[in-house]
PDB file of C-alpha atoms in Angstrom:
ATOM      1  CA  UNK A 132     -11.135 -20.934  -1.460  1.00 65.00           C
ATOM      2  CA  UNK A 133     -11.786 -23.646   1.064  1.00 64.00           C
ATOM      3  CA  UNK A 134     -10.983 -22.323   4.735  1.00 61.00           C
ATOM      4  CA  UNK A 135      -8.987 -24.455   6.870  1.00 69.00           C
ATOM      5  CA  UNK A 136     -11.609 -25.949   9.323  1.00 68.00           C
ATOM      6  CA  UNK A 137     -11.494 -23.499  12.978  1.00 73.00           C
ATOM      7  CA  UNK A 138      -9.297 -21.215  10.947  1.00 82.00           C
ATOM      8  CA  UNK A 139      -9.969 -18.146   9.245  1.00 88.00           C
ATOM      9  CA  UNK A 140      -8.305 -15.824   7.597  1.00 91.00           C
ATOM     10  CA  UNK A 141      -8.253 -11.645   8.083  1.00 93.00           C
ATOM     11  CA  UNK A 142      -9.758  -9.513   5.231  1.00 94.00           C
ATOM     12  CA  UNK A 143      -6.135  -8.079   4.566  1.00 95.00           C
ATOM     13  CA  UNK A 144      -4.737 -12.106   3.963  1.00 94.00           C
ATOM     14  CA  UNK A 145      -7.797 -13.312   1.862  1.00 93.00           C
ATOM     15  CA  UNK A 146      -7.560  -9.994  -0.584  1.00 94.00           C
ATOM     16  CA  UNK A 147      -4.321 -10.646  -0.879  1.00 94.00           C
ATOM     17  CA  UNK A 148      -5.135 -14.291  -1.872  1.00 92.00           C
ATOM     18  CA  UNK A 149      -7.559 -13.105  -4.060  1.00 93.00           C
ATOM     19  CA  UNK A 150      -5.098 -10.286  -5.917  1.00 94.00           C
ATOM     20  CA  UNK A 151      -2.352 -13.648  -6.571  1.00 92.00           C
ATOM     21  CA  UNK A 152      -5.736 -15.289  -8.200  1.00 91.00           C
ATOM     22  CA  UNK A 153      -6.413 -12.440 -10.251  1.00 94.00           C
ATOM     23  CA  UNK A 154      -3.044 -11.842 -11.714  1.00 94.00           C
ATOM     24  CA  UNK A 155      -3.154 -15.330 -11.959  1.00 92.00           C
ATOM     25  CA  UNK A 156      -6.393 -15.384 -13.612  1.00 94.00           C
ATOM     26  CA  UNK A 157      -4.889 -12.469 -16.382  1.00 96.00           C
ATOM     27  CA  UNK A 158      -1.934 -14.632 -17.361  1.00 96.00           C
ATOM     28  CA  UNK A 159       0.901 -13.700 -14.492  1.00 94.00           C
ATOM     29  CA  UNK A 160       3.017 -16.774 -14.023  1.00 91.00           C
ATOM     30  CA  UNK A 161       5.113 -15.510 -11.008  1.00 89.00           C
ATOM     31  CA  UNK A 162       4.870 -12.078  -8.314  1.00 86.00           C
ATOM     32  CA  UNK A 163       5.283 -11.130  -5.102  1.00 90.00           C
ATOM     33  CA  UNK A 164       3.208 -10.475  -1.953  1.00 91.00           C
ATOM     34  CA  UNK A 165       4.777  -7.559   0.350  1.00 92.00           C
ATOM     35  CA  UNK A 166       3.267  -7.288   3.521  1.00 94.00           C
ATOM     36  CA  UNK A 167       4.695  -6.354   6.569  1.00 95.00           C
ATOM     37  CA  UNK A 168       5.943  -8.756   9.268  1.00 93.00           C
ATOM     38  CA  UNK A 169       3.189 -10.108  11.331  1.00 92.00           C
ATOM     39  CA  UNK A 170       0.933  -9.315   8.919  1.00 95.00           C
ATOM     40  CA  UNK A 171       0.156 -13.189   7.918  1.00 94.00           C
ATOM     41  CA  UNK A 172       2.158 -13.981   4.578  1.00 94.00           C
ATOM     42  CA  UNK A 173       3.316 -17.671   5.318  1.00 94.00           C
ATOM     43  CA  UNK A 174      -0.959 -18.035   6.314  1.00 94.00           C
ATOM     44  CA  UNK A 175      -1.477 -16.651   2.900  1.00 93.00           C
ATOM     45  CA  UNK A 176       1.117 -19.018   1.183  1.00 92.00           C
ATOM     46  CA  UNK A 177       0.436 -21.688   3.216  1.00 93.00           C
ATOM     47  CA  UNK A 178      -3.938 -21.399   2.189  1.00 91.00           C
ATOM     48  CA  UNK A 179      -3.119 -20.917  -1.086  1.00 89.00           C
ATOM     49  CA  UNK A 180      -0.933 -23.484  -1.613  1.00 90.00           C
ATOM     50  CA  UNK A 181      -2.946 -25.918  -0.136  1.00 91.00           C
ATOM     51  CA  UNK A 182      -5.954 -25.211  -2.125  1.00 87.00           C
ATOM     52  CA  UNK A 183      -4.099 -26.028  -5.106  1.00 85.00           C
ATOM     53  CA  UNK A 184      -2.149 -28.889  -3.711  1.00 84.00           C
ATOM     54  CA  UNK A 185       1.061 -27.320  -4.323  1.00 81.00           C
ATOM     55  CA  UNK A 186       4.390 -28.541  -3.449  1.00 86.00           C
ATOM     56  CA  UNK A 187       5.794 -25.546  -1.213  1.00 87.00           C
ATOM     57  CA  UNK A 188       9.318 -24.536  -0.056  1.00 92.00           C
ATOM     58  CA  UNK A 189       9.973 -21.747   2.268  1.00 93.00           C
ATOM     59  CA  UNK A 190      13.442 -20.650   2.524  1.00 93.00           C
ATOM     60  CA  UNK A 191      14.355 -18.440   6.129  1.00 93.00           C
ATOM     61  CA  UNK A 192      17.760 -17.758   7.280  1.00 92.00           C
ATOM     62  CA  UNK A 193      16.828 -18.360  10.944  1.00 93.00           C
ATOM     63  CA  UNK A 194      15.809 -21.513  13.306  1.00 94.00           C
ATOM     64  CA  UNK A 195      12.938 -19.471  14.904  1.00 95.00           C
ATOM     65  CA  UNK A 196      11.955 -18.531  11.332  1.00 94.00           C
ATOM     66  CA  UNK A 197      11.629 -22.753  10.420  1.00 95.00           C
ATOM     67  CA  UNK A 198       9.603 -23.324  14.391  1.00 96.00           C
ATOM     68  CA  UNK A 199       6.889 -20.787  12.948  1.00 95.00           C
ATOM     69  CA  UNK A 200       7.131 -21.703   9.688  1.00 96.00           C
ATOM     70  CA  UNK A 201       6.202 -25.411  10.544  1.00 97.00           C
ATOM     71  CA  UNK A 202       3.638 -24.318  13.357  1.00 96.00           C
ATOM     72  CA  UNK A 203       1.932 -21.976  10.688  1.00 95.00           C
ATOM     73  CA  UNK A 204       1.873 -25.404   8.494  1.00 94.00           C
ATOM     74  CA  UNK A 205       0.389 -27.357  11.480  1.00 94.00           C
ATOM     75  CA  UNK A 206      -2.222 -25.124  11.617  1.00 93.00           C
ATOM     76  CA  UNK A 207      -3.146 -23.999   8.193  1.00 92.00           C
ATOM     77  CA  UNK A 208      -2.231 -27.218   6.447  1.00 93.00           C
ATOM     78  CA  UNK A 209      -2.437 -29.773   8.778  1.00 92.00           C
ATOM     79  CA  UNK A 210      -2.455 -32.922   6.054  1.00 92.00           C
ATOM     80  CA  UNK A 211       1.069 -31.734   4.422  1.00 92.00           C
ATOM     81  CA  UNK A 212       4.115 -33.511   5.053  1.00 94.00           C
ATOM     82  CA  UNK A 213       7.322 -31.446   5.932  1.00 95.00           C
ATOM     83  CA  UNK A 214      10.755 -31.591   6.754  1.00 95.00           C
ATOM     84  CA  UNK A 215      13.514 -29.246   7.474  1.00 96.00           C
ATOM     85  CA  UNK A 216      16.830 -29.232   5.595  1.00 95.00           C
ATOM     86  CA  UNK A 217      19.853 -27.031   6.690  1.00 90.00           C
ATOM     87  CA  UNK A 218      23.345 -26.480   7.094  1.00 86.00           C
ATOM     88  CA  UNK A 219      25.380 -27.480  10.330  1.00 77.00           C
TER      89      UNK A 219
END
């Protein structure tokens, strides 16, 4: 993986990375990554995602939930383009 320049990741969020790899590696076309809150999973998404140049959409049910959400992508994926759709 290629480490968003002045940001790095904890060990618990790059073996996590690294488990979604491996299944991915041993034919796994979709899964889940529990952690706890706090514990980095939108920096995990957001890394992988841009290492593979994925198109990513991250669905929250709260406005404070989007305001991280697009800092995290500021930070960890500076060169994507996003946008915010939601109901009234």
């Amino acid at each position: 993986m290629t480490p968003t320049p002045g940001v790095s990741l904890w060990p618990h969020q790059q073996a996590a990375i690294t488990a979604v790899l491996s299944a991915i590696e041993h034919g796994q076309r979709s899964g889940v990554v529990c952690a706890a809150t706090g514990a980095g999973k939108t920096a995990c998404a957001l890394t992988f995602c841009r290492e593979f140049a994925q198109q990513t959409l991250f669905l929250v049910h709260r406005d404070e939930l989007i305001e991280q959400t697009l800092r995290a992508a500021a930070r960890y994926w500076p060169e994507a383009s996003t946008g915010v759709v939601k109901a009234d």
